Tab-separated table of C-alpha atoms in Angstrom:
chain	number	residue	atom	x	y	z
A	230	ASP	CA	33.153	12.490	1.697
A	231	LEU	CA	30.201	13.313	-0.555
A	232	LEU	CA	26.720	14.149	0.539
A	233	ALA	CA	23.863	14.323	-1.706
A	234	VAL	CA	20.251	15.537	-0.957
A	235	GLY	CA	17.438	15.229	-3.447
A	236	TYR	CA	13.630	15.529	-3.736
A	237	VAL	CA	11.551	13.048	-5.894
A	238	GLY	CA	7.869	13.638	-6.595
A	239	SER	CA	5.365	12.052	-8.912
A	240	GLN	CA	1.567	12.239	-9.703
A	241	ALA	CA	-0.614	9.783	-11.675
A	242	HIS	CA	-4.123	10.263	-12.862
A	243	HIS	CA	-6.660	8.149	-14.877
A	244	LEU	CA	-5.104	4.934	-13.716
A	245	LEU	CA	-6.896	1.833	-14.560
A	246	VAL	CA	-8.869	0.308	-11.544
A	247	LEU	CA	-11.920	-1.814	-10.795
A	248	VAL	CA	-15.199	-0.381	-9.788
A	249	PRO	CA	-18.287	-2.401	-8.637
A	250	GLY	CA	-20.673	-1.919	-11.478
A	251	ASN	CA	-23.863	-3.346	-10.079
A	252	PRO	CA	-23.763	-2.574	-6.464
A	253	GLY	CA	-26.479	-2.711	-3.752
A	254	ASN	CA	-28.137	0.505	-2.849
A	255	PRO	CA	-27.774	1.071	0.909
A	256	ALA	CA	-30.604	3.513	1.363
A	257	LEU	CA	-32.942	1.358	-0.535
A	258	CYS	CA	-31.932	-1.728	1.605
A	259	LEU	CA	-32.375	0.425	4.868
A	260	SER	CA	-36.013	1.375	3.722
A	261	LEU	CA	-37.082	-2.196	3.019
A	262	PRO	CA	-38.257	-4.332	5.947
A	263	GLY	CA	-35.898	-7.461	6.409
A	264	CYS	CA	-33.241	-6.096	4.107
A	265	GLY	CA	-29.716	-6.437	5.596
A	266	PRO	CA	-26.185	-7.625	4.855
A	267	PHE	CA	-25.937	-10.029	1.911
A	268	GLY	CA	-29.580	-9.211	1.110
A	269	GLU	CA	-28.925	-7.346	-2.263
A	270	ASP	CA	-30.536	-10.205	-4.329
A	271	SER	CA	-33.273	-10.922	-2.213
A	272	THR	CA	-37.164	-10.000	-2.909
A	273	TYR	CA	-38.832	-7.515	-0.516
A	274	THR	CA	-41.927	-5.727	-0.063
A	275	ASN	CA	-41.876	-2.056	0.553
A	276	ALA	CA	-44.152	-0.076	2.917
A	277	ALA	CA	-46.666	0.559	-0.061
A	278	GLY	CA	-46.924	-2.985	-0.462
A	279	GLN	CA	-45.050	-3.184	-3.933
A	280	THR	CA	-42.520	-5.899	-4.692
A	281	VAL	CA	-38.895	-4.878	-5.044
A	282	GLN	CA	-36.606	-7.384	-6.717
A	283	GLY	CA	-33.380	-6.797	-4.767
A	284	THR	CA	-31.410	-3.543	-4.145
A	285	ARG	CA	-28.926	-3.792	-6.996
A	286	GLY	CA	-28.444	-1.241	-9.890
A	287	PRO	CA	-28.425	-0.369	-12.649
A	288	PHE	CA	-28.517	-3.831	-14.036
A	289	GLY	CA	-30.682	-5.446	-11.414
A	290	SER	CA	-30.164	-8.515	-9.038
A	291	ASN	CA	-30.434	-10.926	-11.901
A	292	PHE	CA	-26.811	-10.030	-12.900
A	293	GLY	CA	-25.476	-10.106	-9.330
A	294	ASP	CA	-22.095	-8.484	-8.446
A	295	ILE	CA	-20.382	-6.959	-11.721
A	296	THR	CA	-17.043	-5.449	-11.723
A	297	LEU	CA	-16.059	-2.786	-14.259
A	298	LEU	CA	-12.761	-1.366	-15.417
A	299	SER	CA	-12.462	2.384	-15.038
A	300	THR	CA	-9.603	4.976	-15.471
A	301	THR	CA	-10.437	6.794	-12.212
A	302	GLY	CA	-7.490	5.890	-10.177
A	303	ASN	CA	-5.179	8.451	-8.751
A	304	SER	CA	-1.799	8.355	-6.967
A	305	ASN	CA	1.061	10.690	-5.744
A	306	PHE	CA	4.572	9.999	-4.238
A	307	ASN	CA	6.936	12.458	-2.568
A	308	ALA	CA	10.302	11.672	-1.108
A	309	LEU	CA	13.493	13.109	0.409
A	310	GLU	CA	16.480	11.259	-0.595
A	311	THR	CA	19.938	11.522	1.008
A	312	THR	CA	23.164	9.676	0.170
A	313	LEU	CA	26.470	9.785	1.991
A	314	ARG	CA	29.723	8.262	0.592
A	315	HIS	CA	32.841	7.916	2.554
A	316	THR	CA	35.994	6.501	1.345
A	317	SER	CA	39.400	6.139	3.276
A	318	ARG	CA	42.599	4.239	2.832
A	319	HIS	CA	41.074	1.183	4.867
A	320	ALA	CA	37.270	1.814	4.748
A	321	GLU	CA	34.407	2.465	2.248
A	322	ILE	CA	30.872	3.452	3.388
A	323	LEU	CA	27.847	4.054	1.287
A	324	ALA	CA	24.631	5.086	3.125
A	325	SER	CA	21.403	6.310	1.861
A	326	TYR	CA	18.127	7.238	3.613
A	327	THR	CA	14.672	7.756	2.014
A	328	TYR	CA	11.680	9.427	3.711
A	329	SER	CA	8.778	9.002	1.629
A	330	LYS	CA	4.940	8.951	1.297
A	331	SER	CA	2.894	7.168	-1.278
A	332	MET	CA	-0.930	7.701	-1.603
A	333	ASP	CA	-3.603	6.384	-3.884
A	334	ASN	CA	-7.107	5.157	-3.842
A	335	SER	CA	-6.350	1.867	-5.457
A	336	SER	CA	-2.874	0.157	-4.911
A	337	SER	CA	-3.288	-2.414	-7.609
A	338	ILE	CA	-5.698	-3.256	-10.647
A	339	SER	CA	-7.384	-5.668	-8.039
A	340	ASP	CA	-8.325	-3.101	-5.421
A	341	GLN	CA	-12.134	-2.052	-5.849
A	342	LEU	CA	-13.244	1.638	-5.463
A	343	ASN	CA	-16.139	2.670	-3.762
A	344	PRO	CA	-18.750	3.223	-6.525
A	345	PHE	CA	-20.386	6.207	-4.797
A	346	ASN	CA	-17.197	8.071	-3.555
A	347	ASN	CA	-13.929	7.093	-5.205
A	348	ARG	CA	-12.156	9.214	-2.845
A	349	SER	CA	-13.203	7.372	0.224
A	350	THR	CA	-10.389	4.749	-0.373
A	351	TYR	CA	-7.698	7.422	-0.879
A	352	ALA	CA	-5.106	6.364	1.776
A	353	LEU	CA	-1.508	5.240	2.105
A	354	SER	CA	-0.639	2.847	-0.682
A	355	SER	CA	-0.348	-0.741	0.349
A	356	PHE	CA	3.349	-0.761	-0.506
A	357	ASP	CA	4.097	2.700	1.194
A	358	LEU	CA	7.464	2.522	3.078
A	359	LYS	CA	7.841	5.756	5.131
A	360	HIS	CA	11.670	5.288	6.323
A	361	ASN	CA	14.117	3.173	4.390
A	362	PHE	CA	17.793	3.262	5.307
A	363	VAL	CA	20.541	1.184	3.697
A	364	VAL	CA	24.235	1.227	4.205
A	365	SER	CA	26.899	-0.846	2.654
A	366	TYR	CA	30.425	-1.008	4.083
A	367	HIS	CA	33.843	-2.538	3.685
A	368	TYR	CA	36.738	-2.341	6.154
A	369	ASP	CA	40.199	-3.721	6.006
A	370	LEU	CA	40.914	-5.246	9.379
A	371	PRO	CA	44.344	-4.169	10.605
A	372	PHE	CA	45.869	-7.549	11.524
A	373	ASP	CA	48.827	-6.942	9.181
A	374	ARG	CA	49.533	-3.483	10.806
A	375	LEU	CA	49.244	-4.770	14.382
A	376	MET	CA	51.366	-7.980	13.809
A	377	ARG	CA	53.960	-9.129	11.451
A	378	ARG	CA	52.537	-9.092	7.861
A	379	ASN	CA	52.268	-12.505	6.433
A	380	ARG	CA	49.923	-14.698	4.678
A	381	LEU	CA	47.842	-15.285	7.778
A	382	THR	CA	47.448	-11.532	8.814
A	383	ALA	CA	47.087	-9.975	5.399
A	384	GLY	CA	43.769	-9.754	3.315
A	385	TRP	CA	41.251	-9.688	6.093
A	386	SER	CA	38.379	-7.443	5.775
A	387	VAL	CA	34.599	-7.051	6.943
A	388	SER	CA	31.820	-6.125	4.401
A	389	GLY	CA	28.208	-6.206	4.131
A	390	ILE	CA	24.834	-4.513	3.719
A	391	THR	CA	22.502	-3.542	6.267
A	392	ARG	CA	18.848	-2.250	5.907
A	393	PHE	CA	16.457	-0.857	8.334
A	394	SER	CA	12.987	0.209	7.305
A	395	THR	CA	9.393	0.760	8.529
A	396	GLY	CA	6.777	-1.819	7.574
A	397	PHE	CA	3.868	-1.655	5.072
A	398	PRO	CA	0.535	-0.346	6.122
A	399	VAL	CA	-1.898	-2.918	7.687
A	400	THR	CA	-4.915	-3.945	5.641
A	401	MET	CA	-7.980	-4.715	7.893
A	402	HIS	CA	-11.169	-6.218	6.670
A	403	ASN	CA	-14.546	-7.315	7.653
A	404	ASN	CA	-16.687	-9.951	5.681
A	405	SER	CA	-20.112	-8.863	7.229
A	406	ASP	CA	-21.227	-6.654	4.238
A	407	ASN	CA	-21.903	-3.804	6.504
A	408	SER	CA	-21.733	-1.361	3.499
A	409	LEU	CA	-24.916	-3.057	2.100
A	410	LEU	CA	-23.078	-2.938	-1.422
A	411	GLY	CA	-22.725	-6.684	-1.955
A	412	THR	CA	-19.360	-6.439	-3.509
A	413	GLN	CA	-16.691	-9.135	-3.607
A	414	HIS	CA	-13.389	-8.839	-1.910
A	415	ASN	CA	-10.334	-8.573	-4.030
A	416	GLY	CA	-7.179	-6.704	-3.904
A	417	VAL	CA	-3.499	-6.739	-3.042
A	418	ASN	CA	-4.035	-9.314	-0.261
A	419	ASN	CA	-7.184	-10.745	-1.951
A	420	THR	CA	-9.210	-9.131	0.899
A	421	TRP	CA	-9.539	-5.541	0.109
A	422	GLY	CA	-13.216	-4.744	-0.579
A	423	VAL	CA	-15.123	-1.492	-0.577
A	424	ASP	CA	-16.949	-1.771	2.937
A	425	MET	CA	-15.683	1.493	4.608
A	426	PRO	CA	-15.966	3.074	8.021
A	427	ASP	CA	-18.466	5.490	6.559
A	428	PHE	CA	-20.715	2.543	5.933
A	429	LYS	CA	-20.782	1.490	9.684
A	430	GLY	CA	-17.536	-0.468	9.685
A	431	GLY	CA	-16.086	-3.032	7.213
A	432	ASP	CA	-12.736	-2.974	5.346
A	433	LEU	CA	-10.320	-0.253	6.210
A	434	LYS	CA	-7.060	0.391	4.617
A	435	MET	CA	-5.233	2.386	7.377
A	436	ASN	CA	-5.446	6.051	6.408
A	437	GLN	CA	-2.552	7.795	8.136
A	438	ASN	CA	-2.337	11.282	6.476
């Protein structure tokens, strides 16, 4: 028998991600009478009687929602890996188990970051797999040892590969623009935007630290 135990870890910085480049200003919107979700491109009159052409910046509402490429992505991965190999005259078993955790603030080039706080989306990766157990096996059935050996009783065996694992994190989303940022949804499942609980609700990539 052979048992192997190991640790694997990695970190990545300055990954290429998407960042809203012309988001709405939530504080400005809340200060304008009549401004609310999906109102980033409307015209308002503030308390001083001045006309405000939408809440987007720095390019203004004429440009709408703009997405920029940025090298502000970060990720890390840590895992305990174990492998057990057993070999005998009539059986072979290879089993492996991995306990891991993958964290990032953007799980793909499609995931938008919060333009005001890139770390607010730091959570479990969309592809995080906490537990993963795989076993392969081969066993020679003893028909030829229990009965007289012949062509019907010899050569029978059972083999296969079995896997048990936990599921991926759940991505929840809300299309109501509660963040007042006016950004478009995108991402791994084409639903991951930047509306966060800090902005009174919205999209949430389950953060299970």
